[in-house]
Amino acid sequence: MRDDGHADEDWALNRRVADGDRAAFQLLVLRHEGRLRAFLARAAGSDADDLAQEAFVRAWQRAGDYRGQGSYAAWVMGIGWRLFLDQRRTARRREGLAAQDEAPQPNAPHGASDAAIDADRLLAGLSPQERAALTLCFGHGWSHGEAAEIMGIPLGTLKSLVLRGRAKAQKLIAEGAGS
């Protein structure tokens, strides 16, 4: 699902964005919004569209901060991930539920396949970090290193999240098969 063939073009477009070129930004949004929204839908559920929109607003505002190290897609997905984490922290403070991890409600459209609904239920049983790690690595095809960069965590932590998430998912699958 990744497209590294556009890296140089994304870099050039973003330099134009840093100079205020709205048309160049529109091209970047069109190229990367589907991937960002899909990732955030798995991580954040129904808030995905708002988070994706805010991520692109921040990408516009901070275009000069992108130095071309790593892909533009990873950079904008990292912005979206950090916005999601900030949103969770704010919600926890407001609700006074600092110790509780909330899972998003599946919001599959009508007519979604049973496999998609099952995947949503399975992912809902994981922590947000585990969900994000599995979604990035297995759903979007990012390497462990790239996923760690997007999430802003050390590579070893990402690998632990993937292993723990897979183990939990396998356990949930086994429990479902046994019922």
PDB file of C-alpha atoms in Angstrom, residues 71-178:
ATOM      1  CA  SER A  71       8.551   9.785   3.384  1.00  0.00           C
ATOM      2  CA  TYR A  72       5.980  12.565   3.400  1.00  0.00           C
ATOM      3  CA  ALA A  73       3.314   9.919   4.064  1.00  0.00           C
ATOM      4  CA  ALA A  74       5.102   8.802   7.240  1.00  0.00           C
ATOM      5  CA  TRP A  75       5.499  12.437   8.306  1.00  0.00           C
ATOM      6  CA  VAL A  76       1.813  13.281   7.912  1.00  0.00           C
ATOM      7  CA  MET A  77       0.730   9.972   9.485  1.00  0.00           C
ATOM      8  CA  GLY A  78       2.959  10.772  12.460  1.00  0.00           C
ATOM      9  CA  ILE A  79       1.161  14.100  12.807  1.00  0.00           C
ATOM     10  CA  GLY A  80      -2.188  12.284  12.747  1.00  0.00           C
ATOM     11  CA  TRP A  81      -1.018   9.754  15.329  1.00  0.00           C
ATOM     12  CA  ARG A  82       0.210  12.470  17.704  1.00  0.00           C
ATOM     13  CA  LEU A  83      -3.097  14.330  17.318  1.00  0.00           C
ATOM     14  CA  PHE A  84      -4.929  11.125  18.230  1.00  0.00           C
ATOM     15  CA  LEU A  85      -2.762  10.666  21.328  1.00  0.00           C
ATOM     16  CA  ASP A  86      -3.333  14.309  22.338  1.00  0.00           C
ATOM     17  CA  GLN A  87      -7.074  13.889  21.858  1.00  0.00           C
ATOM     18  CA  ARG A  88      -7.081  10.776  24.056  1.00  0.00           C
ATOM     19  CA  ARG A  89      -5.100  12.516  26.799  1.00  0.00           C
ATOM     20  CA  THR A  90      -7.475  15.485  26.761  1.00  0.00           C
ATOM     21  CA  ALA A  91     -10.538  13.251  26.889  1.00  0.00           C
ATOM     22  CA  ARG A  92      -9.078  11.260  29.774  1.00  0.00           C
ATOM     23  CA  ARG A  93      -8.381  14.414  31.750  1.00  0.00           C
ATOM     24  CA  ARG A  94     -11.873  15.748  31.139  1.00  0.00           C
ATOM     25  CA  GLU A  95     -13.546  12.522  32.140  1.00  0.00           C
ATOM     26  CA  GLY A  96     -11.188  11.791  35.006  1.00  0.00           C
ATOM     27  CA  LEU A  97     -10.499   8.342  33.603  1.00  0.00           C
ATOM     28  CA  ALA A  98      -6.715   8.521  33.372  1.00  0.00           C
ATOM     29  CA  ALA A  99      -6.268   4.777  33.814  1.00  0.00           C
ATOM     30  CA  GLN A 100      -8.900   3.625  31.336  1.00  0.00           C
ATOM     31  CA  ASP A 101      -8.080   2.773  27.727  1.00  0.00           C
ATOM     32  CA  GLU A 102     -11.046   3.359  25.480  1.00  0.00           C
ATOM     33  CA  ALA A 103     -11.530   1.335  22.328  1.00  0.00           C
ATOM     34  CA  PRO A 104     -13.266   2.942  19.352  1.00  0.00           C
ATOM     35  CA  GLN A 105     -16.697   1.734  18.380  1.00  0.00           C
ATOM     36  CA  PRO A 106     -16.630  -0.049  15.063  1.00  0.00           C
ATOM     37  CA  ASN A 107     -18.244   2.177  12.473  1.00  0.00           C
ATOM     38  CA  ALA A 108     -18.398  -0.142   9.525  1.00  0.00           C
ATOM     39  CA  PRO A 109     -20.807   1.020   6.827  1.00  0.00           C
ATOM     40  CA  HIS A 110     -23.909  -1.011   6.089  1.00  0.00           C
ATOM     41  CA  GLY A 111     -23.108  -3.909   3.825  1.00  0.00           C
ATOM     42  CA  ALA A 112     -19.570  -4.279   5.145  1.00  0.00           C
ATOM     43  CA  SER A 113     -18.188  -7.785   4.881  1.00  0.00           C
ATOM     44  CA  ASP A 114     -18.234 -10.070   7.901  1.00  0.00           C
ATOM     45  CA  ALA A 115     -14.428 -10.149   7.746  1.00  0.00           C
ATOM     46  CA  ALA A 116     -14.236  -6.341   8.045  1.00  0.00           C
ATOM     47  CA  ILE A 117     -16.646  -6.348  10.974  1.00  0.00           C
ATOM     48  CA  ASP A 118     -14.693  -9.164  12.641  1.00  0.00           C
ATOM     49  CA  ALA A 119     -11.442  -7.253  12.091  1.00  0.00           C
ATOM     50  CA  ASP A 120     -12.993  -4.167  13.706  1.00  0.00           C
ATOM     51  CA  ARG A 121     -14.123  -6.224  16.698  1.00  0.00           C
ATOM     52  CA  LEU A 122     -10.728  -7.883  16.965  1.00  0.00           C
ATOM     53  CA  LEU A 123      -8.865  -4.565  16.827  1.00  0.00           C
ATOM     54  CA  ALA A 124     -11.268  -3.054  19.366  1.00  0.00           C
ATOM     55  CA  GLY A 125      -9.967  -5.624  21.864  1.00  0.00           C
ATOM     56  CA  LEU A 126      -6.445  -4.189  21.630  1.00  0.00           C
ATOM     57  CA  SER A 127      -4.941  -1.071  23.152  1.00  0.00           C
ATOM     58  CA  PRO A 128      -4.741   1.956  20.825  1.00  0.00           C
ATOM     59  CA  GLN A 129      -0.966   1.522  20.547  1.00  0.00           C
ATOM     60  CA  GLU A 130      -1.286  -2.170  19.658  1.00  0.00           C
ATOM     61  CA  ARG A 131      -4.046  -1.345  17.151  1.00  0.00           C
ATOM     62  CA  ALA A 132      -1.893   1.312  15.523  1.00  0.00           C
ATOM     63  CA  ALA A 133       1.212  -0.907  15.398  1.00  0.00           C
ATOM     64  CA  LEU A 134      -0.668  -3.821  13.801  1.00  0.00           C
ATOM     65  CA  THR A 135      -2.545  -1.550  11.398  1.00  0.00           C
ATOM     66  CA  LEU A 136       0.630   0.186  10.239  1.00  0.00           C
ATOM     67  CA  CYS A 137       2.677  -3.001   9.844  1.00  0.00           C
ATOM     68  CA  PHE A 138       0.096  -5.441   8.548  1.00  0.00           C
ATOM     69  CA  GLY A 139      -2.703  -3.268   7.208  1.00  0.00           C
ATOM     70  CA  HIS A 140      -0.592  -0.607   5.516  1.00  0.00           C
ATOM     71  CA  GLY A 141       2.655  -2.477   4.863  1.00  0.00           C
ATOM     72  CA  TRP A 142       5.032  -0.151   6.729  1.00  0.00           C
ATOM     73  CA  SER A 143       8.232  -1.688   8.023  1.00  0.00           C
ATOM     74  CA  HIS A 144       8.746  -1.885  11.771  1.00  0.00           C
ATOM     75  CA  GLY A 145      11.228   0.990  11.561  1.00  0.00           C
ATOM     76  CA  GLU A 146       8.820   3.180   9.593  1.00  0.00           C
ATOM     77  CA  ALA A 147       5.934   2.380  11.933  1.00  0.00           C
ATOM     78  CA  ALA A 148       8.108   3.240  14.943  1.00  0.00           C
ATOM     79  CA  GLU A 149       8.960   6.575  13.305  1.00  0.00           C
ATOM     80  CA  ILE A 150       5.287   7.328  12.601  1.00  0.00           C
ATOM     81  CA  MET A 151       4.318   6.527  16.187  1.00  0.00           C
ATOM     82  CA  GLY A 152       7.328   8.346  17.620  1.00  0.00           C
ATOM     83  CA  ILE A 153       8.509   5.373  19.660  1.00  0.00           C
ATOM     84  CA  PRO A 154      11.704   3.280  19.761  1.00  0.00           C
ATOM     85  CA  LEU A 155      11.922   0.342  17.359  1.00  0.00           C
ATOM     86  CA  GLY A 156      12.048  -2.174  20.226  1.00  0.00           C
ATOM     87  CA  THR A 157       8.846  -0.757  21.703  1.00  0.00           C
ATOM     88  CA  LEU A 158       7.117  -1.029  18.331  1.00  0.00           C
ATOM     89  CA  LYS A 159       8.222  -4.647  17.972  1.00  0.00           C
ATOM     90  CA  SER A 160       6.907  -5.397  21.471  1.00  0.00           C
ATOM     91  CA  LEU A 161       3.563  -3.790  20.611  1.00  0.00           C
ATOM     92  CA  VAL A 162       3.306  -5.870  17.442  1.00  0.00           C
ATOM     93  CA  LEU A 163       4.131  -9.102  19.283  1.00  0.00           C
ATOM     94  CA  ARG A 164       1.755  -8.313  22.154  1.00  0.00           C
ATOM     95  CA  GLY A 165      -1.007  -7.232  19.770  1.00  0.00           C
ATOM     96  CA  ARG A 166      -0.635 -10.351  17.639  1.00  0.00           C
ATOM     97  CA  ALA A 167      -0.695 -12.566  20.728  1.00  0.00           C
ATOM     98  CA  LYS A 168      -3.849 -10.866  22.023  1.00  0.00           C
ATOM     99  CA  ALA A 169      -5.476 -11.097  18.603  1.00  0.00           C
ATOM    100  CA  GLN A 170      -4.630 -14.792  18.298  1.00  0.00           C
ATOM    101  CA  LYS A 171      -6.043 -15.404  21.773  1.00  0.00           C
ATOM    102  CA  LEU A 172      -9.263 -13.557  20.875  1.00  0.00           C
ATOM    103  CA  ILE A 173      -9.555 -15.586  17.680  1.00  0.00           C
ATOM    104  CA  ALA A 174      -9.001 -18.848  19.574  1.00  0.00           C
ATOM    105  CA  GLU A 175     -11.581 -17.884  22.185  1.00  0.00           C
ATOM    106  CA  GLY A 176     -14.052 -17.023  19.419  1.00  0.00           C
ATOM    107  CA  ALA A 177     -13.474 -20.361  17.695  1.00  0.00           C
ATOM    108  CA  GLY A 178     -14.027 -22.214  20.946  1.00  0.00           C
TER     109      GLY A 178
END
